XYZ file of C-alpha atoms in Angstrom:
305
model
C 107.470 92.838 78.377
C 105.987 94.559 81.426
C 103.659 92.270 83.375
C 101.040 94.392 85.150
C 98.541 92.949 87.643
C 95.173 94.344 88.751
C 92.872 92.806 91.376
C 89.237 93.772 90.836
C 85.605 92.980 91.346
C 82.778 94.234 89.152
C 82.526 97.567 91.004
C 86.021 98.589 89.905
C 85.938 97.411 86.291
C 85.531 100.879 84.781
C 88.341 102.321 86.909
C 90.560 99.434 85.853
C 89.695 100.309 82.247
C 90.648 103.954 82.788
C 93.978 102.858 84.286
C 94.652 100.482 81.381
C 93.890 103.280 78.932
C 96.326 105.642 80.674
C 99.069 102.992 80.628
C 98.597 102.261 76.930
C 98.364 105.938 75.964
C 101.726 106.560 77.654
C 103.439 103.279 76.789
C 107.195 103.316 76.192
C 109.258 100.734 74.307
C 108.178 97.800 76.469
C 105.005 95.934 75.524
C 102.400 95.216 78.200
C 100.781 92.015 79.448
C 97.814 92.792 81.697
C 97.020 90.077 84.276
C 93.626 90.603 85.919
C 92.664 88.749 89.092
C 88.891 88.807 89.329
C 86.147 88.126 91.810
C 82.762 88.576 90.149
C 82.710 90.402 86.811
C 80.027 90.736 84.155
C 80.917 89.280 80.774
C 80.110 92.654 79.209
C 82.688 94.378 81.430
C 85.299 91.714 80.714
C 84.766 92.302 76.995
C 85.307 96.036 77.436
C 88.639 95.454 79.215
C 89.673 93.043 76.474
C 88.709 95.650 73.886
C 91.168 98.132 75.429
C 94.031 95.619 75.277
C 93.215 94.761 71.642
C 92.878 98.438 70.670
C 96.482 99.036 71.743
C 97.735 95.585 70.606
C 98.659 94.484 74.141
C 98.057 91.148 75.921
C 95.461 90.425 78.597
C 94.794 87.347 80.771
C 92.119 86.757 83.435
C 92.380 84.625 86.593
C 89.528 83.608 88.880
C 90.540 83.842 92.544
C 89.680 81.120 95.048
C 88.278 82.931 98.120
C 88.936 79.986 100.409
C 92.572 81.014 100.912
C 91.345 84.407 102.194
C 88.612 83.245 104.560
C 90.405 84.668 107.633
C 91.100 88.085 106.087
C 89.002 90.701 107.910
C 86.524 92.973 106.094
C 84.569 95.162 108.514
C 80.950 96.208 108.063
C 81.667 99.815 107.018
C 84.876 99.160 105.066
C 84.991 100.702 101.589
C 86.985 97.756 100.213
C 85.930 94.218 99.304
C 87.773 90.935 99.724
C 89.526 91.801 96.436
C 91.799 94.076 98.513
C 93.597 90.915 99.659
C 93.988 89.322 96.213
C 97.452 90.836 95.688
C 98.816 88.549 98.428
C 98.018 85.574 96.174
C 99.655 86.954 93.025
C 102.793 84.729 93.272
C 100.562 81.661 93.695
C 98.244 82.488 90.769
C 100.459 84.034 88.091
C 102.364 81.314 86.144
C 105.851 80.429 87.432
C 107.305 81.540 84.095
C 106.586 85.146 85.177
C 109.320 86.196 87.599
C 108.346 89.837 88.195
C 105.116 91.894 88.060
C 104.001 95.438 88.687
C 100.872 95.472 90.844
C 98.692 98.606 90.658
C 95.544 99.638 92.518
C 92.771 100.837 90.230
C 92.383 104.331 91.723
C 95.454 105.261 89.686
C 96.357 106.818 86.349
C 99.766 106.414 84.725
C 101.123 109.593 83.122
C 104.453 108.490 81.644
C 106.055 105.293 80.419
C 106.885 102.665 83.023
C 110.050 101.310 81.381
C 112.593 102.730 83.869
C 110.511 101.706 86.870
C 110.021 98.225 85.486
C 113.715 97.727 84.735
C 114.817 98.550 88.286
C 116.899 95.662 89.657
C 115.151 94.180 92.727
C 116.541 90.641 92.489
C 117.582 90.556 96.171
C 114.363 92.119 97.508
C 110.714 91.099 97.702
C 109.276 94.407 96.451
C 110.053 97.875 95.225
C 107.811 100.326 97.096
C 107.094 104.011 97.778
C 106.598 105.379 101.322
C 102.989 105.903 102.339
C 101.780 109.488 102.813
C 101.311 108.665 106.535
C 104.668 106.896 106.827
C 105.923 109.344 109.489
C 102.993 108.661 111.858
C 104.447 106.947 114.929
C 101.037 105.475 115.772
C 101.328 103.160 112.773
C 104.531 101.605 114.110
C 103.225 101.414 117.687
C 100.175 99.545 116.438
C 102.139 97.101 114.264
C 104.976 96.829 116.810
C 108.089 97.435 114.743
C 110.697 100.208 114.532
C 109.876 103.440 112.690
C 113.227 103.577 110.861
C 112.141 100.515 108.862
C 109.439 102.608 107.170
C 105.861 102.050 106.061
C 104.945 101.842 102.378
C 101.769 102.270 100.356
C 100.688 98.933 98.892
C 98.864 100.416 95.883
C 102.035 100.236 93.789
C 104.237 97.155 94.210
C 107.077 96.075 91.956
C 107.021 92.423 92.984
C 109.890 89.960 92.667
C 107.805 86.794 92.297
C 110.800 84.464 92.330
C 111.776 85.890 95.730
C 108.181 85.592 97.013
C 107.946 81.958 95.959
C 111.380 80.997 97.298
C 110.635 82.612 100.681
C 107.005 81.489 100.981
C 105.891 85.106 101.485
C 102.217 84.677 100.574
C 101.754 82.065 103.294
C 103.744 84.123 105.814
C 101.534 87.162 105.174
C 98.304 85.153 105.422
C 99.540 83.601 108.683
C 100.250 87.073 110.059
C 96.725 88.208 109.145
C 95.241 85.114 110.772
C 97.102 85.788 114.040
C 96.761 89.605 114.147
C 93.356 90.663 112.761
C 92.897 93.304 115.492
C 96.057 95.158 114.404
C 94.938 95.569 110.808
C 93.360 98.956 110.136
C 94.578 99.171 106.537
C 93.869 95.547 105.663
C 96.616 93.743 103.730
C 98.779 96.884 103.600
C 99.496 96.563 107.326
C 100.340 92.880 106.991
C 102.572 93.466 103.954
C 104.469 96.190 105.804
C 105.101 94.059 108.872
C 106.183 90.900 107.062
C 108.257 92.716 104.405
C 109.743 95.343 106.732
C 113.294 94.068 106.090
C 112.767 92.771 102.536
C 111.813 95.857 100.484
C 113.514 98.497 98.347
C 112.337 102.125 98.489
C 111.645 103.707 95.115
C 111.376 107.371 94.035
C 108.184 109.132 95.124
C 107.171 109.855 91.515
C 106.177 106.209 91.148
C 103.314 106.506 93.643
C 102.206 110.126 94.053
C 99.500 110.055 96.729
C 96.909 112.635 97.716
C 98.834 113.664 100.843
C 101.700 114.865 98.650
C 99.467 117.819 97.683
C 98.485 118.870 101.221
C 99.600 122.154 102.743
C 100.682 120.232 105.847
C 101.970 116.825 104.660
C 102.825 114.029 107.084
C 106.100 113.163 105.335
C 109.297 114.328 107.025
C 110.793 117.557 105.693
C 113.773 115.739 104.196
C 111.362 114.294 101.589
C 109.641 117.574 100.722
C 111.814 118.687 97.807
C 111.396 115.295 96.115
C 107.692 115.250 97.044
C 107.009 118.683 95.496
C 108.782 117.668 92.282
C 106.973 114.310 92.135
C 103.576 115.934 92.771
C 104.194 118.329 89.878
C 105.240 115.574 87.435
C 104.002 112.156 88.587
C 104.710 108.974 86.687
C 102.037 107.139 88.681
C 99.267 109.290 90.185
C 97.393 107.549 92.999
C 94.068 108.990 94.180
C 94.335 107.712 97.757
C 91.677 110.000 99.262
C 88.239 108.855 100.394
C 86.536 110.916 97.678
C 87.769 109.521 94.373
C 87.907 111.482 91.099
C 84.828 109.705 89.761
C 82.707 111.611 92.301
C 81.442 115.164 91.840
C 82.680 116.145 95.293
C 86.334 115.352 94.472
C 88.588 118.422 94.834
C 91.903 116.749 94.041
C 94.107 119.264 92.177
C 94.807 116.707 89.432
C 91.337 115.211 89.183
C 91.068 116.235 85.514
C 93.757 113.715 84.591
C 91.451 110.883 85.622
C 88.637 112.426 83.567
C 90.975 112.724 80.561
C 91.521 108.967 80.436
C 87.921 108.211 81.359
C 86.825 110.040 78.198
C 89.342 108.003 76.150
C 88.013 104.720 77.585
C 84.929 102.642 76.694
C 83.231 104.222 79.727
C 83.406 107.746 78.254
C 79.628 108.152 78.564
C 79.593 107.335 82.294
C 77.918 109.901 84.526
C 79.963 111.400 87.347
C 78.057 110.534 90.521
C 77.763 111.963 94.026
C 79.315 110.205 97.011
C 76.918 108.436 99.348
C 74.568 110.740 101.237
C 76.056 110.009 104.689
C 79.540 110.873 103.450
C 78.301 114.090 101.842
C 76.737 115.175 105.155
C 79.911 114.249 107.040
C 82.072 116.416 104.804
C 79.580 119.292 104.791
C 79.666 119.350 108.611
C 83.467 119.162 108.592
C 83.774 122.046 106.114
C 81.360 124.137 108.190
C 83.353 123.535 111.383
C 86.574 124.490 109.588
C 84.939 127.657 108.218
C 83.762 128.634 111.703
C 87.225 128.042 113.160
C 86.217 125.153 115.421
C 88.350 122.641 113.533
C 91.634 122.733 111.635
C 92.177 120.823 108.438
C 95.651 119.408 107.865
C 94.618 118.103 104.437
C 93.894 121.405 102.671
C 95.499 121.379 99.245
C 98.415 123.695 98.496
């Protein structure tokens, strides 16, 4: 049984449903138990998520998160995330002790192959199995967080979590304490805190288990030694993670594999949803950027291959 955790509020319910649909459509031999940590969610949306699990004969459980434990976690005025971004820190404290391992996934993801091999990876002596972040070779990240670059920086959207290890080593409390003492260092919210606290307690996994937008850029930030694996993973992802600002549910999205999100959207209960525009200010920002690039006044490292 693969235990998969999502952390959502009402705004991300449909994307969670698309992700669940992609997982079930590509399920291997292992059955799935979906664990959903929620903030506010309409009963109608909860029923739709439950319908997906029942359609594919999989299990689903909901957990209401107590915000009080996260009162010192910073959310800035213009941040595009909610307090739900920090819920994953509480997973070992909320999921029953009988569950010793979970796979946490962000909801801007689709799964394109079965997760059995990933799930069955032995991480008993580590806190998490992780994939390097697409900016993991940026020295500014390590200068800001004040630890050595050779220890690496991972993307927290895909975490194979050893809950027994987390509980035995009090990791949730250690991470919350770090956030409380270092709010000014945190640009990428809990991801920064997870990377600092777990810098010596993680296992790196193949790139195909968290294929990020930067893996498709003409000028990626990953070191050249990763490029051969990166190109292969980008061509055939197991887990495809839409890490860009403009997600595939917006008309302005130009991600080369955007259609894969739409495929599972149309198989989900939200198949009649309209694809919307990004917010007006963001549209203007990107129009100005594209114009400056066209005129040669600005280079764009993130052009797709």
